[in-house]
Tab-separated table of C-alpha atoms and ligand atoms in Angstrom:
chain	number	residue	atom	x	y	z
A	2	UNK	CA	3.014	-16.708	-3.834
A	3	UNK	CA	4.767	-14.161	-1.857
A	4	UNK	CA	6.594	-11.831	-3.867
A	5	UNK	CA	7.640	-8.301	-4.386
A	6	UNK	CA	5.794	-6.078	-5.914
A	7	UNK	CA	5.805	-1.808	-6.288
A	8	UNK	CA	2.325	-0.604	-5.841
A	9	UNK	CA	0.628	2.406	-6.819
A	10	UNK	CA	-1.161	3.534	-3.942
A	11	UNK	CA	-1.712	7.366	-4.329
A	12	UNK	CA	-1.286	9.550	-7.506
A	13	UNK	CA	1.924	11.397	-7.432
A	14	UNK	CA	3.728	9.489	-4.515
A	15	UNK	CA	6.907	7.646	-4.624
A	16	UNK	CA	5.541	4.005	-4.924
A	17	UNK	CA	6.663	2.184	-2.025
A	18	UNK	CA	7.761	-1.797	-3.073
A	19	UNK	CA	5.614	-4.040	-1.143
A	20	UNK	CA	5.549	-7.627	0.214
A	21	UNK	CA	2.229	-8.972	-1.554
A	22	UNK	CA	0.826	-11.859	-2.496
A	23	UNK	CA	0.036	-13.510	-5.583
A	24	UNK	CA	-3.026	-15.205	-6.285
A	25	UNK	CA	-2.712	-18.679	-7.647
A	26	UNK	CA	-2.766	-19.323	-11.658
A	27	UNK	CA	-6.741	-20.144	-12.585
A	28	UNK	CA	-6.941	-23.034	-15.137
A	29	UNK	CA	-6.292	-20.209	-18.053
A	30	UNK	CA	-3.320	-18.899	-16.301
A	31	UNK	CA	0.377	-18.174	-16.253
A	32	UNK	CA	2.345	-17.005	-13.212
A	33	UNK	CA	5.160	-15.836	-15.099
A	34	UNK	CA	8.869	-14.651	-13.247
A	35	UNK	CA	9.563	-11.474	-14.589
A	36	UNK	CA	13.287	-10.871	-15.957
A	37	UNK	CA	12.919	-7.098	-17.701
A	38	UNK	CA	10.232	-4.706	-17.481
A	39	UNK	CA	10.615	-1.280	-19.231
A	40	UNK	CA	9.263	1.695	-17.462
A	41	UNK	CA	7.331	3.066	-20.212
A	42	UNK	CA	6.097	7.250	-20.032
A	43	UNK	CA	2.478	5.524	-19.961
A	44	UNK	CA	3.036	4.788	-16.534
A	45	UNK	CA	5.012	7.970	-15.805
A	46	UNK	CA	1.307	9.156	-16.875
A	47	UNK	CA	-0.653	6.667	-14.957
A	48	UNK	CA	1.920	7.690	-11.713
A	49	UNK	CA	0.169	11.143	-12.486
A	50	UNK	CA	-3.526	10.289	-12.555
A	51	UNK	CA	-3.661	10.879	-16.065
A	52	UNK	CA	-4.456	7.253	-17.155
A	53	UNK	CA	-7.939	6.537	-15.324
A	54	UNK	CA	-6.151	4.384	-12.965
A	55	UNK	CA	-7.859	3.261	-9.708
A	56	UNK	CA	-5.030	2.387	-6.594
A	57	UNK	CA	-3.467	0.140	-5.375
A	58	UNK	CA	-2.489	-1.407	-8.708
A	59	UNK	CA	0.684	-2.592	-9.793
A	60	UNK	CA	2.002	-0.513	-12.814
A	61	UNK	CA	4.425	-2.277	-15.935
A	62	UNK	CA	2.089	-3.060	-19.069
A	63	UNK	CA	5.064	-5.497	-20.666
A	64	UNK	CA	7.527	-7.566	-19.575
A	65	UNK	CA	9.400	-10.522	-20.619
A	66	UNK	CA	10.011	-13.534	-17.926
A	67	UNK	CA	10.223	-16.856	-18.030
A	68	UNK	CA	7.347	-19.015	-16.972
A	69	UNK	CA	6.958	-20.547	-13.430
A	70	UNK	CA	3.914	-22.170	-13.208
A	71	UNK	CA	1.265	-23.062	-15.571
A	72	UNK	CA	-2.608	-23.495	-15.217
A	73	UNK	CA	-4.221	-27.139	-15.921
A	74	UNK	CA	-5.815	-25.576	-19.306
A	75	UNK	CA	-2.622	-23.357	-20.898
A	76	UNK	CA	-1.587	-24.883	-24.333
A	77	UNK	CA	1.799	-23.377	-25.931
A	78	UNK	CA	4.011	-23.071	-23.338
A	79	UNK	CA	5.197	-24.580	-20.600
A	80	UNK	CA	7.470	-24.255	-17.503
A	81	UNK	CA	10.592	-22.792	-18.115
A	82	UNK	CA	9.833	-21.388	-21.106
A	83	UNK	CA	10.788	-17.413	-21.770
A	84	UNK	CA	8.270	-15.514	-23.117
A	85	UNK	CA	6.850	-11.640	-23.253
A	86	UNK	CA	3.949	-10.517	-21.614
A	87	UNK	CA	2.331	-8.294	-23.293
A	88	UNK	CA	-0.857	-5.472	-22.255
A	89	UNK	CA	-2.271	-6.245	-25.881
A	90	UNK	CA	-4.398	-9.592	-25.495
A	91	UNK	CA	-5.667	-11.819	-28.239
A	92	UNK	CA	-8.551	-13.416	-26.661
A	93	UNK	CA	-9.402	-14.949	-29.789
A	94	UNK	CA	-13.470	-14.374	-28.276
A	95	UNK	CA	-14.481	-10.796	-28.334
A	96	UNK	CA	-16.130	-9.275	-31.794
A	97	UNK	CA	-12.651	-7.310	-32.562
A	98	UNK	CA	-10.406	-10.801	-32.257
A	99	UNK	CA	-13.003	-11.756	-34.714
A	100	UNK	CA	-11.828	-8.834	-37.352
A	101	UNK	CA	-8.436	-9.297	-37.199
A	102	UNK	CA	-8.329	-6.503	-34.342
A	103	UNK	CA	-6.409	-8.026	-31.305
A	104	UNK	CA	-5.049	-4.067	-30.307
A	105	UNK	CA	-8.938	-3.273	-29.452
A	106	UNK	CA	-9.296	-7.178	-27.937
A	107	UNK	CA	-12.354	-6.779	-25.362
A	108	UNK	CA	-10.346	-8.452	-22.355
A	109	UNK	CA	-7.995	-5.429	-22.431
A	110	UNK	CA	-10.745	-2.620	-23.664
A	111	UNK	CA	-14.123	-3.841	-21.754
A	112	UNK	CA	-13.208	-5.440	-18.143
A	113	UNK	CA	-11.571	-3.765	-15.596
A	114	UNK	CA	-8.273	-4.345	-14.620
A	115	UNK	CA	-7.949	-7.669	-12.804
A	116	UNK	CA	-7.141	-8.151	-8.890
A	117	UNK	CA	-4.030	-10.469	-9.036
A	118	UNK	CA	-2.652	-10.209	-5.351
A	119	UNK	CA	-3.250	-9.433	-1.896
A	120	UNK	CA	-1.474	-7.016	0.408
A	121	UNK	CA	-0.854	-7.920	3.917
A	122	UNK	CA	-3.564	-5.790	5.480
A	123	UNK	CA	-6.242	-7.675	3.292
A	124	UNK	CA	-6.525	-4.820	-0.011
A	125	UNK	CA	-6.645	-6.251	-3.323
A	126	UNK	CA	-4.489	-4.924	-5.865
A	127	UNK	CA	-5.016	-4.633	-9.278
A	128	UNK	CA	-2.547	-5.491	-12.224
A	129	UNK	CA	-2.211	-2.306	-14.877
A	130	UNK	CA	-2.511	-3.640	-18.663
A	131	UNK	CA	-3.645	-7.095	-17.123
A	132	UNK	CA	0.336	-7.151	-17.004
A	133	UNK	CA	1.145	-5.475	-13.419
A	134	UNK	CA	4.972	-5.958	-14.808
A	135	UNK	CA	6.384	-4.247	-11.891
A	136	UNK	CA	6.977	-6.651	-9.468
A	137	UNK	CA	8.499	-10.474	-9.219
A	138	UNK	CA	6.139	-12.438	-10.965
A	139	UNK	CA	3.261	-11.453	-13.208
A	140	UNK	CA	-0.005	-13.677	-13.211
A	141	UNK	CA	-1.391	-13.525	-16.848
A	142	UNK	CA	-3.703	-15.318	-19.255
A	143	UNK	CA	-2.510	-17.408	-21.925
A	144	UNK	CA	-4.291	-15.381	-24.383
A	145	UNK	CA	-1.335	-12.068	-23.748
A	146	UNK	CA	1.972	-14.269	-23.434
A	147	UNK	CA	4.099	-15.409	-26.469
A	148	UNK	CA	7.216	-17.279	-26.310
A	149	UNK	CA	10.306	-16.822	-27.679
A	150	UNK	CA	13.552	-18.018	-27.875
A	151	UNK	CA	16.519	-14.972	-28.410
A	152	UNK	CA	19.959	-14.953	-26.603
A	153	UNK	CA	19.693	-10.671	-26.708
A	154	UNK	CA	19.696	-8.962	-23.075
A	155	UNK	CA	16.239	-9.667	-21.813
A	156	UNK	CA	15.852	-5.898	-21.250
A	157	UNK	CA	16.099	-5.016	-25.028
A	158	UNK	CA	13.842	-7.789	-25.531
A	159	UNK	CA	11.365	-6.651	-22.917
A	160	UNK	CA	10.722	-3.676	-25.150
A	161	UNK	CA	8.864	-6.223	-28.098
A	162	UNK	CA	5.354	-5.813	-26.097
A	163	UNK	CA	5.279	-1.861	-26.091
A	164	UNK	CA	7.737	0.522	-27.787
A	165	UNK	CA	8.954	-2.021	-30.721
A	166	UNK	CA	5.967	-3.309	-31.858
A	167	UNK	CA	3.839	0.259	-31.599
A	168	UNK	CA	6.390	1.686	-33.757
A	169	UNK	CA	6.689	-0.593	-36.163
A	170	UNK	CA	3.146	-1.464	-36.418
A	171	UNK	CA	2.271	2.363	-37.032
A	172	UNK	CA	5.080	2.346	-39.565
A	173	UNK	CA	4.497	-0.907	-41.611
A	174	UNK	CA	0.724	-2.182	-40.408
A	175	UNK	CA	-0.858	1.483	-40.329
A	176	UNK	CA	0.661	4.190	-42.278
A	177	UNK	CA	2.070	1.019	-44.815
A	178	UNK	CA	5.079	3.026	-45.413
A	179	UNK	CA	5.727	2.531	-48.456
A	180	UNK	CA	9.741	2.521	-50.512
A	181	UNK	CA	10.542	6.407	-51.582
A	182	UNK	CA	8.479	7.871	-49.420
A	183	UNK	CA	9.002	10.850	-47.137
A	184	UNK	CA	8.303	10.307	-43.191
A	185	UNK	CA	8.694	13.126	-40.366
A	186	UNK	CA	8.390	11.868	-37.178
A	187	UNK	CA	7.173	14.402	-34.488
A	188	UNK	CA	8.630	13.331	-30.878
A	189	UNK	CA	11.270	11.138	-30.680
A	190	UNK	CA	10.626	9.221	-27.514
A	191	UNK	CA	11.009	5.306	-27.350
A	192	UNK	CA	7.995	5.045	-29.436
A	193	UNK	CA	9.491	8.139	-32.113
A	194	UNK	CA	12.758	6.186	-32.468
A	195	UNK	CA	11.322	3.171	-33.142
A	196	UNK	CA	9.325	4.816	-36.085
A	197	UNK	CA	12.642	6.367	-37.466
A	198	UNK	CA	14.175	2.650	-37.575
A	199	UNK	CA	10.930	0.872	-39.189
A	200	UNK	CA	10.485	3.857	-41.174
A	201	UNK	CA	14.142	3.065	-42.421
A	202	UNK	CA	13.605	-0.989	-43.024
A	203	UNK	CA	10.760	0.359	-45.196
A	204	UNK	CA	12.904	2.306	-47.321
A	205	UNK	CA	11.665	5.704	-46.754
A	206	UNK	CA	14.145	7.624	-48.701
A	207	UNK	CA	13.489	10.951	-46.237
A	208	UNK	CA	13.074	10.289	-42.292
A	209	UNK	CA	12.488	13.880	-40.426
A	210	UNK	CA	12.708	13.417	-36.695
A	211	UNK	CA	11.194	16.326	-34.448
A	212	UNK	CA	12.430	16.929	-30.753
A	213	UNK	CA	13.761	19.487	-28.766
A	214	UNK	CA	15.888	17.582	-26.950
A	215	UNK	CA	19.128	17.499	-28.597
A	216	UNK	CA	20.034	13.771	-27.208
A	217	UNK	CA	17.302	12.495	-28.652
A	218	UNK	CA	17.575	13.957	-32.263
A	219	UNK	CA	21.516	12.789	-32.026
A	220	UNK	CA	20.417	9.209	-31.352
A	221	UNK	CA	17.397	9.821	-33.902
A	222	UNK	CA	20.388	10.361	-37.047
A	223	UNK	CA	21.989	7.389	-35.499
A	224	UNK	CA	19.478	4.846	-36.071
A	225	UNK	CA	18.318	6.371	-39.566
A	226	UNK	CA	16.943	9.643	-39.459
A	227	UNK	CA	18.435	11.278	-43.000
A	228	UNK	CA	17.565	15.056	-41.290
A	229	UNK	CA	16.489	16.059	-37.333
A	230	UNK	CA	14.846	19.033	-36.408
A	231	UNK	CA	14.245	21.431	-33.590
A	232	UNK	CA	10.476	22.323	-32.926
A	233	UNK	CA	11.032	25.101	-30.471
A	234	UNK	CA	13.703	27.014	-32.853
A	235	UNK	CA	11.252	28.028	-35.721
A	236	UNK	CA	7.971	26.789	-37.007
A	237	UNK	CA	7.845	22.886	-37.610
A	238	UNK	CA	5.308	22.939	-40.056
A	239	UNK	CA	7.674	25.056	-42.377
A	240	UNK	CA	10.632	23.464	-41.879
A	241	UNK	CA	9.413	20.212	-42.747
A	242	UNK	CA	7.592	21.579	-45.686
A	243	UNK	CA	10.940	23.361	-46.762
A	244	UNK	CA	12.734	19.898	-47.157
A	245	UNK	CA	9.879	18.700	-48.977
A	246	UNK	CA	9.394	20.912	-51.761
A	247	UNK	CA	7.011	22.864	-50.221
A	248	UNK	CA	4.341	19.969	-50.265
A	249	UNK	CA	4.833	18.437	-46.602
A	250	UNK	CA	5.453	14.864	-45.665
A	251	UNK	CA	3.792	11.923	-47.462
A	252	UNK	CA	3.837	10.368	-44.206
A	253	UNK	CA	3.568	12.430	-40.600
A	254	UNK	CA	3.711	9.702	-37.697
A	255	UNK	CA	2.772	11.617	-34.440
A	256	UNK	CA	4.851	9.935	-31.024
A	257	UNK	CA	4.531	13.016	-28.758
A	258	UNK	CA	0.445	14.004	-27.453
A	259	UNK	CA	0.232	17.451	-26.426
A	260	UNK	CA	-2.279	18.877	-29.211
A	261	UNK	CA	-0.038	21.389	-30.465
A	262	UNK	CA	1.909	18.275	-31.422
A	263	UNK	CA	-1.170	16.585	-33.071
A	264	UNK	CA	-1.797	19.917	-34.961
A	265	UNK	CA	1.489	20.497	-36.408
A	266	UNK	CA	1.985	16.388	-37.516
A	267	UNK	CA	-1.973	16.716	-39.526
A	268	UNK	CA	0.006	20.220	-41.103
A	269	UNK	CA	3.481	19.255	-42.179
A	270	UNK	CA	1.615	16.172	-44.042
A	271	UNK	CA	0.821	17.254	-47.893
A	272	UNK	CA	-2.169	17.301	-49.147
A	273	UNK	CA	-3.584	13.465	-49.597
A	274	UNK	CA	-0.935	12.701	-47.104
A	275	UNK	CA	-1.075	9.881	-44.688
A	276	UNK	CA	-0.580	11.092	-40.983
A	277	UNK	CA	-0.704	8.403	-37.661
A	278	UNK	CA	-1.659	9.532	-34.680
A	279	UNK	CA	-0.243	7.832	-31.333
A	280	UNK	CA	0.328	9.638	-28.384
A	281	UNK	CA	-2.234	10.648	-25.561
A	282	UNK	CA	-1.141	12.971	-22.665
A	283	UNK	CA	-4.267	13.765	-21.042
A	284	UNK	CA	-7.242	10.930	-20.916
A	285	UNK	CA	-10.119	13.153	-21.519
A	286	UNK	CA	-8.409	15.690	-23.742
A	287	UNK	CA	-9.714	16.302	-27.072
A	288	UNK	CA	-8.026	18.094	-29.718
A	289	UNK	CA	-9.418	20.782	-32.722
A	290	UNK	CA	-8.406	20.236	-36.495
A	291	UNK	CA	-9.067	22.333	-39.165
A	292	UNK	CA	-11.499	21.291	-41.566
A	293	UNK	CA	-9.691	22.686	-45.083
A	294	UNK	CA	-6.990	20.247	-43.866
A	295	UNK	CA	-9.135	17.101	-43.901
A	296	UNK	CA	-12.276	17.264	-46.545
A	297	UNK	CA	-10.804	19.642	-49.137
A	298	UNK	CA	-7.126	18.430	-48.961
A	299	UNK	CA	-7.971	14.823	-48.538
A	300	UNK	CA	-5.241	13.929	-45.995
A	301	UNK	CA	-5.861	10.685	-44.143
A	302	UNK	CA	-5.837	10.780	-40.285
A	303	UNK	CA	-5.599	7.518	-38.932
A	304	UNK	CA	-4.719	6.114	-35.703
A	305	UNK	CA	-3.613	3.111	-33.129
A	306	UNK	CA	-3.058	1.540	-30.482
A	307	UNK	CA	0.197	-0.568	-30.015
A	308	UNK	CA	0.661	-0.373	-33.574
A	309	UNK	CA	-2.307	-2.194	-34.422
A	310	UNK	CA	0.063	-5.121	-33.857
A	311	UNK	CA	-1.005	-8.983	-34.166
A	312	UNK	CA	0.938	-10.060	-31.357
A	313	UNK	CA	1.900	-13.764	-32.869
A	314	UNK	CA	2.769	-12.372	-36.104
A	315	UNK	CA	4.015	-9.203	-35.352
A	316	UNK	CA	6.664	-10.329	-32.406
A	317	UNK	CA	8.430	-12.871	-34.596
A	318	UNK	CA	8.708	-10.409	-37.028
A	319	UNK	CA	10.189	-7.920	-34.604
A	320	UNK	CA	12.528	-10.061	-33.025
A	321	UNK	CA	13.916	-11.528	-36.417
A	322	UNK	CA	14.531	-7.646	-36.695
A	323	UNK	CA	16.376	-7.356	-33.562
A	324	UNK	CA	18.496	-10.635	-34.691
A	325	UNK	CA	19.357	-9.441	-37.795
A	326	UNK	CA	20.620	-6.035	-36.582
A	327	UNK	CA	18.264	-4.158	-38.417
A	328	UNK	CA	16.191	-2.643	-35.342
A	329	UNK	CA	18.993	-1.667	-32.716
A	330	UNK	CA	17.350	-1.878	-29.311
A	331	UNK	CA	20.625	-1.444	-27.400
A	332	UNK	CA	20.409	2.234	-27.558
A	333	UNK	CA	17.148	2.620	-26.344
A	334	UNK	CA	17.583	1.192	-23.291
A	335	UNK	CA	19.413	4.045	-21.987
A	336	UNK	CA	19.193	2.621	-18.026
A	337	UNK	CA	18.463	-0.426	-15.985
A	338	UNK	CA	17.056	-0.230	-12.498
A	339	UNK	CA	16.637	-3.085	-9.462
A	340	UNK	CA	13.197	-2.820	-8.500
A	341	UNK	CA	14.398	-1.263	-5.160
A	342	UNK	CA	14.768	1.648	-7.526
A	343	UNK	CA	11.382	1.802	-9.176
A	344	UNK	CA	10.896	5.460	-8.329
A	345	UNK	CA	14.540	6.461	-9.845
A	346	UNK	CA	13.170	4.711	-13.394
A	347	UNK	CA	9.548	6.540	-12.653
A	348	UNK	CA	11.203	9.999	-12.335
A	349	UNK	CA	14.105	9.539	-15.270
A	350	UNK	CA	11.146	8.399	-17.576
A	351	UNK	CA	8.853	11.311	-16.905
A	352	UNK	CA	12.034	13.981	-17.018
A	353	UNK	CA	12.814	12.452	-20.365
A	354	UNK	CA	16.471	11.497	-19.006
A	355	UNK	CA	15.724	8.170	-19.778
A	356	UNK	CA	14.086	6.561	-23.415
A	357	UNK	CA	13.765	2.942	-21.543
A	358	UNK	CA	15.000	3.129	-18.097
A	359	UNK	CA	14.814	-1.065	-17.906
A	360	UNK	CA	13.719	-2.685	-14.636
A	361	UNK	CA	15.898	-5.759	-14.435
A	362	UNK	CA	15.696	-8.850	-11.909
B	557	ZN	ZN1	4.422	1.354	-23.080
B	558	ZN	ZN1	-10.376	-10.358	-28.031
């Protein structure tokens, strides 16, 4: 299938948008029109060689679409139907499907990315996330799509398979936030904001948002934050610890990467505290902790991917959410972009003008 697509095909260079072509669904298969795709900073970092990425691939780990065509073995959905795509599979095969651990599914964790369409001189290209949202129509496998049915703007609802479901899976499925409890929040990126809102539906009685971006600690108070803080103005760790009787957080949920970030979140949690680490900047990067911290003060440092989200529970869950009013998605998506402007959404992401710059179709 001929379609558009942008492609990746050198680190750091405007991605030009491509005619390509689209292989044809295998039995297991969905070729899927895509309606909204978020550009999400994991690409911004994926643009920037940071991600392990190997060109030309297609970037766009989510989307939502509606479903063209359907391979002679896919049960659930059918032609027409809208559903998102999502970069978290649940093969329902691999050891960790087994445990009740679709984020860490094999088909996303132990195969390379797939080759899903051709370029006119003959190259391959590969789909990021088995998703490769950027571009007309997605091929996927059955096991990574789930349908819906929501009359919200598909580009809020193109944000279910990354930023909502990561931040309320860290919020509700990891850290099990629980009524009472006090939550800082250290970068308030999509991901960040979407901690401050579950971290509000849990009933957290104090939500302390870190960014230096004003903007974002505005929208932060907005959408449930009870106090916002500056990171760069004085030292995070005491200022959280100030508005918590000089214990620290019962909950630190980490959304920003750099280690200083990772440092601060372990230290402005109390002692036995719960913290959730999320963000990655660098793929090899490692980061140092100090041991009092951990063994003697018994904090808990855990950690996910996407949330630790189960996909067909945890969507439904979101969305009904959304429906309800209690997540807000509409100020998230601060932009939408025609795929002609892929590059504009690339740079506004990595800047940090844009939360979810949304490409629309
Ligand atoms: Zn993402
Ligand atoms: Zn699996």
């Amino acid at each position: 299938m001929r379609m558009q697509a942008a492609v990746l095909e050198q680190f750091g260079v405007p991605m030009p948008v491509h005619q390509v072509d689209l292989q044809a669904p295998a039995a297991e298969e969905v070729v899927v029109r895509t309606t909204a795709a978020p550009f999400c900073s994991t690409d911004w970092l994926g643009w920037k060689a940071m991600r392990n990425k190997k060109p030309p691939v297609i970037l766009g780990h989510t989307a939502v679409g509606v479903v063209e065509k359907a391979g002679a073995d896919v049960t659930g959905v059918k032609e027409g139907d809208l559903v998102v795509v999502a970069g978290t599979p649940e093969c329902k095969k691999c050891f960790y499907c087994a445990i009740s651990r679709p984020d860490q599914c094999s088909a996303l964790l132990d195969q390379p990315e797939p080759l899903v369409a051709t370029r006119e001189d003959g190259t391959r290209i590969k789909a990021a996330g088995r998703v490769g949202a950027y571009a007309e129509y997605m091929l996927a496998n059955q096991n990574q799509i789930w349908p819906l049915t929501s009359d919200l703007p598909h580009a809020q609802l193109s944000l279910l398979g990354c930023g909502i479901t990561t931040g309320h899976g860290a919020v509700f499925n990891v850290a099990e936030v629980k009524a009472g409890q006090s939550v800082a929040i250290v970068g308030l990126g999509h991901v960040g904001q979407w901690m401050v809102q579950a971290a509000r539906v849990a009933g957290a009685e104090m939500i302390i948002g870190l960014d230096m971006l004003p903007v974002r600690r505005e929208l932060a108070l907005e959408l449930g934050a009870t106090h916002v803080l500056d990171p760069t103005k004085s030292d995070p760790v005491e200022q959280v610890r100030n508005l918590t009787k000089g214990r620290g957080a019962d909950v630190v949920l980490e959304a920003a990467g750099p280690e200083s970030a990772v440092q601060q979140a372990v230290l402005m949690s109390r002692r036995a505290g719960t913290v959730v680490l999320t963000g990655v900047q660098q793929y090899e990067a490692s980061i140092n902790l100090p041991q009092l911290a951990l063994a003697i003060h018994g904090r808990r440092i855990l950690a996910c991917q996407n949330g630790q989200s189960i996909m067909g529970r945890d969507i439904p869950l979101c969305l009904n959410l959304l429906e309800t009013g209690q997540y807000k998605a509409g100020p998230l998506v601060t932009a939408e972009y025609p795929l002609s402007k892929i590059n504009e959404a690339m740079y506004a992401s990595g800047e940090l003008r844009d939360l979810s710059g949304v490409l629309t179709f």
